[in-house]
Coordinates of C-alpha atoms and ligand atoms in Angstrom, one line a residue:
X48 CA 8.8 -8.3 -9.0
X49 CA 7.0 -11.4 -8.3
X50 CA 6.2 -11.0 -4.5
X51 CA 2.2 -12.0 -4.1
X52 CA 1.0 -15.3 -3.2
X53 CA -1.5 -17.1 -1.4
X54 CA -2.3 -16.7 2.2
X55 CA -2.2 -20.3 2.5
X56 CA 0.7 -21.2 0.4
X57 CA 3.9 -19.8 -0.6
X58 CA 4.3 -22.4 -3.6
X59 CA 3.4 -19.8 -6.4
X60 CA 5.1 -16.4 -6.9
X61 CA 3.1 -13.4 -8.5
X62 CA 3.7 -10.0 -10.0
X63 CA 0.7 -7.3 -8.3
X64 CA -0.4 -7.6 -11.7
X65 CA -1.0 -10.9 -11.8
X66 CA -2.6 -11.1 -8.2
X67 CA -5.1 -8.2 -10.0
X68 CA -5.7 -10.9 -12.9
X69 CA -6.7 -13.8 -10.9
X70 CA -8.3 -11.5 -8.1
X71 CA -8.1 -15.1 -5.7
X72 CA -5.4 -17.8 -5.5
X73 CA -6.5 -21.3 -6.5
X74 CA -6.2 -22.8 -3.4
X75 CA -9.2 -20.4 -1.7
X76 CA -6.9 -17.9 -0.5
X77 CA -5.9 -14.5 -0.9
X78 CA -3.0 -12.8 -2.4
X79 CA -0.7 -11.2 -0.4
X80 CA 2.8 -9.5 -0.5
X81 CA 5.6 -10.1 2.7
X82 CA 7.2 -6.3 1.5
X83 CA 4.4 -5.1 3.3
X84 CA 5.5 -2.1 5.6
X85 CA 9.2 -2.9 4.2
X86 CA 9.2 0.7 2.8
X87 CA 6.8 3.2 4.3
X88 CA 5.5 6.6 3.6
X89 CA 6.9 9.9 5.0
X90 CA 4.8 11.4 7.6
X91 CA 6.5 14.6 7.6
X92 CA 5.6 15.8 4.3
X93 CA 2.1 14.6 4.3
X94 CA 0.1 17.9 5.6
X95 CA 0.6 19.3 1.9
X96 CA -0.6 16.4 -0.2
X97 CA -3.6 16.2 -1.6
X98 CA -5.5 12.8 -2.6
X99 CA -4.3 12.4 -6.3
X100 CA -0.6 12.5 -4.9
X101 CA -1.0 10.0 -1.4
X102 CA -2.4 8.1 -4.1
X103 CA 0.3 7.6 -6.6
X104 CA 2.7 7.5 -3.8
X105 CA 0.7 4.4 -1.6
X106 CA -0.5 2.4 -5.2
X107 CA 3.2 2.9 -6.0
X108 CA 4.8 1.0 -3.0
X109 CA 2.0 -1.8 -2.8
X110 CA 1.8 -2.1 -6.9
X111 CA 6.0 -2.4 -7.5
X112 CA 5.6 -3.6 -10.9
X113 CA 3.4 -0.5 -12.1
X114 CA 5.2 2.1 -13.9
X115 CA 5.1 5.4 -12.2
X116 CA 3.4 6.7 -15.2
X117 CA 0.8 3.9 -15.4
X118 CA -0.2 4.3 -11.7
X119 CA -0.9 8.2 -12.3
X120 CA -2.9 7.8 -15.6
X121 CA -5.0 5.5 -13.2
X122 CA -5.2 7.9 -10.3
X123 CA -6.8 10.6 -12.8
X124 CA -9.1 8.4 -14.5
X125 CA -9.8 7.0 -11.5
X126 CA -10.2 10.1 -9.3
X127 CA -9.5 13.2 -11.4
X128 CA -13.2 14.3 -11.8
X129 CA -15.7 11.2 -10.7
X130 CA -16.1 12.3 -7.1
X131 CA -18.2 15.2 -6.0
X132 CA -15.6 16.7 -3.7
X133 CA -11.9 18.1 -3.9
X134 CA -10.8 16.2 -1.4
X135 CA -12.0 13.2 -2.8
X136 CA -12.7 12.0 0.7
X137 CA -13.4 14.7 3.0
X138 CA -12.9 14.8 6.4
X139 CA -16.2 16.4 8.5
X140 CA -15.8 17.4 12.4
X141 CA -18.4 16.5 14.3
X142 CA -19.9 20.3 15.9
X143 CA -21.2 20.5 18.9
X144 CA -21.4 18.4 22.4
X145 CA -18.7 15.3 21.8
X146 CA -20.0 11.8 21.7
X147 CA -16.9 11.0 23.2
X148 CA -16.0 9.8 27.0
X149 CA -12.4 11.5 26.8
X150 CA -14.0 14.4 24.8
X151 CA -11.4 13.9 21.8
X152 CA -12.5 15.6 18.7
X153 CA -14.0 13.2 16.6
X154 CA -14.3 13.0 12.9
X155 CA -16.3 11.8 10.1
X156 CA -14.5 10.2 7.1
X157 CA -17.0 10.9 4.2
X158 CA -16.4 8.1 1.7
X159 CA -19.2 8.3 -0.4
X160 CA -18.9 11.1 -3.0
X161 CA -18.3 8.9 -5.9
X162 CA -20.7 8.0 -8.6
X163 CA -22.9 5.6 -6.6
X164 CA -22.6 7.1 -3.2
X165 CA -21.0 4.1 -1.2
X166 CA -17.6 3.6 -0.1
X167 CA -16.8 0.9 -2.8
X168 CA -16.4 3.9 -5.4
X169 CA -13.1 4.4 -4.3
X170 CA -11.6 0.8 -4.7
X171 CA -13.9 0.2 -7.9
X172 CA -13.1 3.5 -10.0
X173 CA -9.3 1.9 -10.0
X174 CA -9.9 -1.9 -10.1
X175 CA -10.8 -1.4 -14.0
X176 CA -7.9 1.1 -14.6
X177 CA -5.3 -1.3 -13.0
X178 CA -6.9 -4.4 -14.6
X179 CA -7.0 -2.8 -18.3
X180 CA -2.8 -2.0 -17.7
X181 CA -2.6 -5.5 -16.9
X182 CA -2.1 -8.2 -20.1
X183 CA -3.0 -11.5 -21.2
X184 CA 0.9 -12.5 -20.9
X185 CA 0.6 -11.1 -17.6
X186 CA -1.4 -14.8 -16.5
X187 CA -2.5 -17.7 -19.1
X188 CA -3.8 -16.9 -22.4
X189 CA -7.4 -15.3 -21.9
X190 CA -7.5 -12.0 -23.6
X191 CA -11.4 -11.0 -22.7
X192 CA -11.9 -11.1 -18.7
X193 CA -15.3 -12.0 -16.9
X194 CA -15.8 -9.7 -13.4
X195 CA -18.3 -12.7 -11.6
X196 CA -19.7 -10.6 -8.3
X197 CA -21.5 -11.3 -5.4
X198 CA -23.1 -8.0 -3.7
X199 CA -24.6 -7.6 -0.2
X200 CA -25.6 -4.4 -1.6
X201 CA -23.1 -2.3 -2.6
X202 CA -20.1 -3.7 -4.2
X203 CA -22.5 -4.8 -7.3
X204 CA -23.2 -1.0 -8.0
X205 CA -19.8 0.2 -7.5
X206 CA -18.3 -2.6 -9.7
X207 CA -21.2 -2.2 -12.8
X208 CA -20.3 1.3 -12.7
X209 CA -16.5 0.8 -12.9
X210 CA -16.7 -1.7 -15.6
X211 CA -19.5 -1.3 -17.7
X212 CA -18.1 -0.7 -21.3
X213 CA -14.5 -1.4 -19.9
X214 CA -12.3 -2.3 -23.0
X215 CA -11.9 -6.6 -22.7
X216 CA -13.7 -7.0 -19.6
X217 CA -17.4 -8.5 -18.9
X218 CA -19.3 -8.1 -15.8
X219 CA -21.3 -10.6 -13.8
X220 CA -23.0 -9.3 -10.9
X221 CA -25.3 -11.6 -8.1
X222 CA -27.1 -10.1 -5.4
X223 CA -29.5 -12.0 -2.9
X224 CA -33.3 -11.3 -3.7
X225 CA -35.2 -9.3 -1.4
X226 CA -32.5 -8.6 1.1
X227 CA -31.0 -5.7 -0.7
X228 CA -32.5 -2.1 0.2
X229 CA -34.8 -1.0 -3.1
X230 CA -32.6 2.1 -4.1
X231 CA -30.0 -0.6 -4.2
X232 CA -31.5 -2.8 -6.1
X233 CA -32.7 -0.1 -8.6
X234 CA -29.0 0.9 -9.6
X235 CA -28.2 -2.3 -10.0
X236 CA -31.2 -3.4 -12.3
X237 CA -31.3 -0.2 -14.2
X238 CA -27.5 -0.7 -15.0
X239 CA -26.5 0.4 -18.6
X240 CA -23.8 -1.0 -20.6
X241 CA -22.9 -3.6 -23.3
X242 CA -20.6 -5.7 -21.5
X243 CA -23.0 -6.3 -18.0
X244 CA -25.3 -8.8 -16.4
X245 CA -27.7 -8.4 -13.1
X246 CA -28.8 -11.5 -11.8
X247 CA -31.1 -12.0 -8.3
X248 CA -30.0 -15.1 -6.4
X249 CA -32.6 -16.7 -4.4
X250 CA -30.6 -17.2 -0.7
X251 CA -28.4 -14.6 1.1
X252 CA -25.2 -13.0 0.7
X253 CA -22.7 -15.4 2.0
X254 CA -24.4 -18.3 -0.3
X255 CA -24.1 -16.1 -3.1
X256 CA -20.4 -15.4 -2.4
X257 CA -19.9 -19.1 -1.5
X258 CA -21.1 -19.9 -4.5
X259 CA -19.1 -17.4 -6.4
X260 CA -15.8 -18.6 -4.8
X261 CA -17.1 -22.0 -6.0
X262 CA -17.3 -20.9 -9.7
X263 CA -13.8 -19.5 -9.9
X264 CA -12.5 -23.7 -7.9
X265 CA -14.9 -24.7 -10.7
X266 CA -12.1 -26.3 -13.1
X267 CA -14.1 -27.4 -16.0
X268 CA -16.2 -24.3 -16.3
X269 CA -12.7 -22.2 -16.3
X270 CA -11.7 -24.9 -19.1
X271 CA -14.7 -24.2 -21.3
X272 CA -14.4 -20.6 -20.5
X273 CA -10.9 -20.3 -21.5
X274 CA -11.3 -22.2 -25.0
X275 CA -13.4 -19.2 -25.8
X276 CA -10.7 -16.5 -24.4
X277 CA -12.4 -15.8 -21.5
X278 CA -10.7 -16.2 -17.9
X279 CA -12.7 -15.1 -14.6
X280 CA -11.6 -12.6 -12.4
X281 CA -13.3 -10.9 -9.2
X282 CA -14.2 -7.4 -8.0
X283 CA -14.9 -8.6 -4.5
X284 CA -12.7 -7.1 -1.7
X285 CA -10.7 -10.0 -2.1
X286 CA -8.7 -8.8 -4.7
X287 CA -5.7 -6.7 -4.1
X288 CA -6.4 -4.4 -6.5
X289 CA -9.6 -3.7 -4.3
X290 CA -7.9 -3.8 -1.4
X291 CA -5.3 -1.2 -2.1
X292 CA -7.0 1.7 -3.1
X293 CA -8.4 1.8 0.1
X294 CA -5.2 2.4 1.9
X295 CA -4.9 5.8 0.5
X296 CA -8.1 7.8 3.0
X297 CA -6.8 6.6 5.6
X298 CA -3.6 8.7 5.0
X299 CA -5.6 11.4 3.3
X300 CA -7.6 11.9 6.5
X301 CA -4.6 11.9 8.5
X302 CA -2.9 14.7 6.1
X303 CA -6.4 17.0 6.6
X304 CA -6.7 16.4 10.6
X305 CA -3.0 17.8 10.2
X306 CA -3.9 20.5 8.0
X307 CA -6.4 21.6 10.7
X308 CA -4.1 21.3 13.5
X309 CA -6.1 18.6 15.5
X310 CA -2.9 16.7 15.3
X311 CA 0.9 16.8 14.9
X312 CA 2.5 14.6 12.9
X313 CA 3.5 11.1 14.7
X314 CA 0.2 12.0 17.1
X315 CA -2.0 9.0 17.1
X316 CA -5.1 8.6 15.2
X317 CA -8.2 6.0 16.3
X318 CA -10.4 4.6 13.4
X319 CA -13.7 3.1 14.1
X320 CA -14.8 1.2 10.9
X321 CA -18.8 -0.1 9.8
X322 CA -17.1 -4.3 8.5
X323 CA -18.4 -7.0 6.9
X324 CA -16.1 -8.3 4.6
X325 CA -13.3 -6.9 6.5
X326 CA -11.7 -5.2 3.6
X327 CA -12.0 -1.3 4.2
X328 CA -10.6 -2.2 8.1
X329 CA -8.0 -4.3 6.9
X330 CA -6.6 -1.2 4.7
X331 CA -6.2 0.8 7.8
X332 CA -3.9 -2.0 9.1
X333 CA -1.8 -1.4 6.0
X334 CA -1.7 1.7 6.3
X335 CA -0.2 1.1 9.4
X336 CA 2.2 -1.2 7.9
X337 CA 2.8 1.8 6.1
X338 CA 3.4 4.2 9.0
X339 CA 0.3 5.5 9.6
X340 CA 0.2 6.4 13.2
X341 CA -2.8 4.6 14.3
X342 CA -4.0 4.4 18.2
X343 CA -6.4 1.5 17.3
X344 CA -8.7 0.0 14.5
X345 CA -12.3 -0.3 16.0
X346 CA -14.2 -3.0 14.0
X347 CA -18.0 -2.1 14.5
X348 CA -20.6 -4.7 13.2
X349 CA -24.4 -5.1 13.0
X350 CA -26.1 -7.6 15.0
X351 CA -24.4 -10.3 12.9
X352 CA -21.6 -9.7 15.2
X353 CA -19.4 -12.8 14.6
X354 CA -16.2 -10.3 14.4
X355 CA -17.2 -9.0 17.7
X356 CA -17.4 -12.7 18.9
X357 CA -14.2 -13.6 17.4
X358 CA -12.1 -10.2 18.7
X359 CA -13.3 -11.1 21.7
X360 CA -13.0 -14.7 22.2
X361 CA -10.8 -16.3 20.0
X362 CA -13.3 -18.3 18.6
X363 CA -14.9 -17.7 14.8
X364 CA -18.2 -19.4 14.5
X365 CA -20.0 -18.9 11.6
X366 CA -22.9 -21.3 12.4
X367 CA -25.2 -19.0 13.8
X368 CA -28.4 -17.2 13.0
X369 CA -28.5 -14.7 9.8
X370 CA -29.6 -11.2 10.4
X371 CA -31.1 -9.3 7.6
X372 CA -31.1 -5.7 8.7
X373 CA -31.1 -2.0 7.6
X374 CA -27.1 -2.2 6.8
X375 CA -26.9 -5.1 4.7
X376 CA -23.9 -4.5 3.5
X377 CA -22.4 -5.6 7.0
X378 CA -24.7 -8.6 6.9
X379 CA -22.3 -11.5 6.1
X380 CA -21.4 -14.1 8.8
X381 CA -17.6 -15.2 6.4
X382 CA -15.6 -12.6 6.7
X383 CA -13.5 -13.2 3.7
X384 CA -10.5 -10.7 4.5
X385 CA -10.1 -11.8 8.0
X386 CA -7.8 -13.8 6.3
X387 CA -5.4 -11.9 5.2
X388 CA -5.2 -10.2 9.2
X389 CA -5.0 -13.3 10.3
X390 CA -1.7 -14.4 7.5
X391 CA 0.1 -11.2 8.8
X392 CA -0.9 -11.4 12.4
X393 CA 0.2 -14.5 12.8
X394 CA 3.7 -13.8 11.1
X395 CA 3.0 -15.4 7.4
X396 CA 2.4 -19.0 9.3
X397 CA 0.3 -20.2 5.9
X398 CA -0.1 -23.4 7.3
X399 CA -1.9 -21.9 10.3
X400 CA -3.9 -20.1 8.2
X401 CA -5.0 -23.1 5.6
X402 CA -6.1 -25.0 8.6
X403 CA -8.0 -22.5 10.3
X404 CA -9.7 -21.7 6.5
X405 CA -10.3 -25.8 6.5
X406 CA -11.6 -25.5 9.8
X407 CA -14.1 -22.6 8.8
X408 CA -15.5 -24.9 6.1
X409 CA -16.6 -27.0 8.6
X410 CA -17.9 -24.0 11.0
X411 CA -15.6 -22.6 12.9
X412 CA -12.1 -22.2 14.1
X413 CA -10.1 -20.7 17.0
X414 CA -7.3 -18.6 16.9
X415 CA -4.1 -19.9 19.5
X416 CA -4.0 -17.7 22.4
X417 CA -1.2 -15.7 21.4
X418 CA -2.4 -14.8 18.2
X419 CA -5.8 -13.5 19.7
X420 CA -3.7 -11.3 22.1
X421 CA -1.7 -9.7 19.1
X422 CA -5.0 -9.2 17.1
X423 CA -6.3 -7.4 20.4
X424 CA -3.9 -5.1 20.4
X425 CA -4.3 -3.9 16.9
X426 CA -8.2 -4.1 16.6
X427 CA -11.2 -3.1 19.2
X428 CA -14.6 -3.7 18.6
X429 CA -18.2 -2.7 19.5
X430 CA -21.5 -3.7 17.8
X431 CA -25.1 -2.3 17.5
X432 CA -28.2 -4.1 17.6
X433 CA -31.3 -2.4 15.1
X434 CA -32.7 -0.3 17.7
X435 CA -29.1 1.2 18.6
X436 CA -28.5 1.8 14.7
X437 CA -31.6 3.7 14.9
X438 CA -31.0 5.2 18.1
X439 CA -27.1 6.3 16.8
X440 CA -28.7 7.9 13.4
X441 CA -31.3 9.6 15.9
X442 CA -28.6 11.3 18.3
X443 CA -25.5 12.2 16.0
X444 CA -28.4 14.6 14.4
X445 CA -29.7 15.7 17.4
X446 CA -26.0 16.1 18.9
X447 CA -24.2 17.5 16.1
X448 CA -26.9 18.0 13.4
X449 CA -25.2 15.5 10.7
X450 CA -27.0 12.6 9.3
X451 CA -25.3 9.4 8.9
X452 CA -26.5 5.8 7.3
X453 CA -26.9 3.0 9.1
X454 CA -23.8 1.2 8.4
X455 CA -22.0 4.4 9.3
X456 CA -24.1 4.3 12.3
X457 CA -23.1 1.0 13.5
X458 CA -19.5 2.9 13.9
X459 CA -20.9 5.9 15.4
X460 CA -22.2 3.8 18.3
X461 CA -19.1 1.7 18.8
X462 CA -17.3 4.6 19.0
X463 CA -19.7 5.3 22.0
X464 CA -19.3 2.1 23.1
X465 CA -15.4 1.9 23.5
X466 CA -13.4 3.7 25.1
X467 CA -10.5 5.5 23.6
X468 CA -6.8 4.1 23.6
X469 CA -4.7 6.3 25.8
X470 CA -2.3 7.5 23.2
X471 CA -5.2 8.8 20.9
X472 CA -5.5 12.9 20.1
X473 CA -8.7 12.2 17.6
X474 CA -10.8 9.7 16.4
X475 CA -12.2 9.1 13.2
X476 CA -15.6 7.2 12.1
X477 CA -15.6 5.9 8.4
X478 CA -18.7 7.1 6.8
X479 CA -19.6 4.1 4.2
X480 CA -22.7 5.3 2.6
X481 CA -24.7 8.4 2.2
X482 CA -27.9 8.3 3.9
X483 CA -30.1 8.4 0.8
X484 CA -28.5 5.1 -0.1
X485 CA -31.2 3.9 2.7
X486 CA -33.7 7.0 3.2
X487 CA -36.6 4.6 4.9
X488 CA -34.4 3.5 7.8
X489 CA -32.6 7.0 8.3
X490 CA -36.2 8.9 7.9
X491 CA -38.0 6.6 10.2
X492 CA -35.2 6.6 12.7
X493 CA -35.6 10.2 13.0
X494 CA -39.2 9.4 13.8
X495 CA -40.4 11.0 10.2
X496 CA -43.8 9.8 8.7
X497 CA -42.4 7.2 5.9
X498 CA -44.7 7.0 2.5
X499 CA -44.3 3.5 1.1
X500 CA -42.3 4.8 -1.6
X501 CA -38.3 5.2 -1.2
X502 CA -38.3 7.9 -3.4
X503 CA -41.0 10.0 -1.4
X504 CA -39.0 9.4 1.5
X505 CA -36.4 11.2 0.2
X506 CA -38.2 13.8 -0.3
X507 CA -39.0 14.2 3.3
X508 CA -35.7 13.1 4.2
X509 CA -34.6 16.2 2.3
X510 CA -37.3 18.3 3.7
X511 CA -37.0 17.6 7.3
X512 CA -33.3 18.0 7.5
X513 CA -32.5 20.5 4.9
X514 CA -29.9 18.3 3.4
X515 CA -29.9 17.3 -0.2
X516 CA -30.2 14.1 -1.8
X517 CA -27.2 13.0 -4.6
X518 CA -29.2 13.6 -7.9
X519 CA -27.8 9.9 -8.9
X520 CA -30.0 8.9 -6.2
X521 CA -32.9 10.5 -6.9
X522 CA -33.4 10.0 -10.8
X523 CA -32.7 6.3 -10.6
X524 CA -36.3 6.9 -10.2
X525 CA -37.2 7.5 -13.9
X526 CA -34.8 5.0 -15.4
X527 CA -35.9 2.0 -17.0
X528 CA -35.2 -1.7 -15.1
X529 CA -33.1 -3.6 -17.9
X530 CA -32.2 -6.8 -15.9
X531 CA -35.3 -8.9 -14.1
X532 CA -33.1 -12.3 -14.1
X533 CA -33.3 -14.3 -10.6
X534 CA -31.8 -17.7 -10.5
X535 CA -31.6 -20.7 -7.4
X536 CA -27.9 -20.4 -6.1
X537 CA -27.2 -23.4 -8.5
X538 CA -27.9 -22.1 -11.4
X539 CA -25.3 -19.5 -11.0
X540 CA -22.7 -20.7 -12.9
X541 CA -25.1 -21.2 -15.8
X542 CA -25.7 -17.7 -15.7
X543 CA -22.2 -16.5 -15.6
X544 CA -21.3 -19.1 -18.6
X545 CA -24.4 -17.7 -21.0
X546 CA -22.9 -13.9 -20.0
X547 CA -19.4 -14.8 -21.4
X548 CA -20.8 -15.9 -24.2
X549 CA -21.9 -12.5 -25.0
X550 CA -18.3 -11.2 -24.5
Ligands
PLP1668 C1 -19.3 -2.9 1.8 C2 -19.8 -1.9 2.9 C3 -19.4 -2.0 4.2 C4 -18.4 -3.1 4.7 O1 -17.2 -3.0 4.1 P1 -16.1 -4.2 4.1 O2 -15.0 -3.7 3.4 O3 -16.8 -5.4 3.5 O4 -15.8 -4.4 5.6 C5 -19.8 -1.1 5.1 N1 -20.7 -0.1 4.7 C6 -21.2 0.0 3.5 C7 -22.1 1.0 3.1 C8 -20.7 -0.9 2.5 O5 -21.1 -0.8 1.2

């Protein structure tokens, strides 16, 4: 069942697996299977199921070479009792006046009920499960595996907290100094576990990740690594086993809008999505693949809106100003999955693709005319500067009474922003973080009186709005810091080298 490889190659074959192991292809690109959408889930029968099913029925079809009874041992482990919610992701209406031009219902996809209150939970409680049912003789001869991690905020958290202690796997996380929020960068540095490492890097996000992407090309280091049993793997978005988990909300909050009658089944659904990477966005196009019936895929950005500029010109041009903001998990200018819209958009064409990626290393590419018009009619976008964050958070508690981050706020806006497709009955904003994950920006947006502290303005977060902040919020408070490390972006592989020596 060897049907991954590279977006930019079709030389190598791989079992899912495998693809999981090696998390990216060694030349730069990103594993990808041509069954995609070959076999598709049934919409008919979908108002019943509940998450742990949609689950081992859309990790089934996109993992063939999982047992059925591997794939549902993960599913438990993964989501039996981690998140703080049934319904695993639960689906909120927004009350009140609609936000909305067409007045469609629209929705909230609450994402963020796992153990560190991001989205990321979701993809990062399985990665380990489907990693520790993969085997050495699955790829090479490595029996211990090294995680190496760049973070814009919260994929470090999520991944430390899916790994740490993780039978035959180390962790290695990186996230840039100072341009993480401090609740952030408290759960990263108060991490327990025997098998993880926290390390500040001195630059931003995409250096860090560059630099990550140039530790796994790094051929020597991977030599010395592997005479000790240790291969590298990632936990960034670009690995499939990331990728797919993902797929699974976006059926599960078609099966509740059905359950609640806002829709019949084949009725289609619009998703407006807070991106950076471009990972949780590209799962709703698989899910399409898979027969989701989805109106259109809204990509909302930040003010580093280099999606926006490429949706809507052609044109990807990474040499441009960085933005550090009050959703730094959206602020990254390389959009690493892009790449795998851009393999299937363009009909598997991986020579396309490995130019356009060459092209990229040099600054920028653009996308023939034909392909642009084909990605336009499967993706929308909008973007929201600082003060429209602010202004967004402000108004969908005024409007409906329901506070939102500001990543989740980028997407409330651009829902504003765009209008509807015709063919849509409801539309759905993917909520990425719980506001607490960032209580300065959300209290002072509100125009609340913010104490220097990010704890205290919880408190008044909590106090003003009557909501309730997730105690593994709150009490990161008391815990101890247990990683101080900060290294200059290259001394990064250093780092990861004296961590897998610990393994
Ligand atoms: C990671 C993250 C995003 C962006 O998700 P991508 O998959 O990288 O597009 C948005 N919001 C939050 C809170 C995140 O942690």
């Amino acid at each position: 069942m060897a049907t991954y490889h590279s977006t930019r190659s079709r030389i190598e074959a791989l079992s899912a697996k495998q693809a999981i192991r090696r998390g990216i292809a060694p030349d730069g690109g990103l594993y990808v299977s041509d069954e995609l959408g070959e076999r598709r889930i049934d919409l008919a029968g979908l108002a019943s199921k509940g998450y742990l099913e949609l689950a081992r029925e859309v990790l089934g079809l996109l993992l063939p070479d999982y047992s059925a009874d591997a794939i549902a041992a993960c599913v438990d482990e993964a989501y039996g009792d981690t998140f703080a919610s049934p319904e695993v992701t639960p689906l909120v209406k927004l009350a009140g006046e609609s936000t909305d031009a067409q007045a469609l219902p629209s929705y909230v996809l609450e994402l963020w009920h796992g153990p560190t209150s991001a989205f990321k939970d979701v993809a990062l409680q399985m990665l380990p499960r489907l990693m520790a049912r993969t085997n050495a003789a699955d790829e090479g001869a490595a029996d211990k595996i090294m995680i190496v991690t760049a973070t814009s905020g919260d994929t470090g958290k999520a991944a430390l907290a899916g790994f740490a202690d993780a039978p035959g796997c180390g962790i290695t996380v990186f996230y840039p100094e100072g341009k993480v929020s401090r609740v952030q960068e408290l759960q990263m540095s108060t991490q327990e576990g025997a098998n993880v490492s926290v390390c500040a890097v001195r630059g931003n996000f995409d250096d860090a990740q560059s630099a990550v992407k140039g530790i796994f090309a790094d051929r020597e280091l991977a030599a010395r690594l592997a005479a000790s049993g240790v291969q590298l793997s990632s936990a960034n978005s670009i690995n499939v086993g990331r990728l797919v988990p993902q797929v699974v909300y976006y059926f599960a909050a078609y099966a509740q809008l059905l359950r609640e009658g806002a829709v019949e089944a084949g009725d289609a659904v619009e998703f407006c999505v807070p991106t950076g990477n471009f990972g949780d966005i590209l799962a709703g196009y698989y899910a399409k693949r898979l027969g989701l019936p989805v109106a259109k895929l809204i990509v909302a950005s930040d003010k580093n809106n280099v999606l926006f500029d490429f949706l809507t010109t052609g044109a990807y041009d990474r040499e441009r100003p960085f933005y550090t903001t009050t959703s730094p998990s959206m602020d990254i200018l390389i959009s690493s999955n892009l790449e795998r819209m851009l393999y299937y958009l363009a009909d598997g064409d991986c020579e396309l693709v490995a130019r356009l990626m060459d092209e990229l290393a040099g600054g920028r590419y653009t996308v023939p005319a034909d392909l642009l018009a084909r990605i336009q009619e499967v993706f929308g976008c909008g973007w929201a500067d600082e003060d429209e964050v602010a202004a967004a958070i402000k108004d969908c508690w005024e409007r409906h009474g329901y506070l939102i981050d500001p990543h989740t706020a980028c997407g409330y806006h651009a829902l504003q922003q765009v209008a509807a497709a015709p063919d849509a009955r409801a539309r759905v904003v993917l909520s990425t973080a719980s506001p607490y994950k960032f209580p300065r920006a959300v209290a002072s947006s509100l125009g609340l009186f913010c104490p220097p502290d990010d704890f205290a303005c919880m408190q008044v977060l909590e106090k003003a709005t009557g909501t309730c902040a997730p105690t593994q919020l709150s009490e990161l408070r008391e815990k101890p810091v247990l990683h101080d490390a900060v290294v200059d972006i290259d001394g990064m592989g250093a780092f990861v080298e004296a961590a897998s020596a610990k393994l």
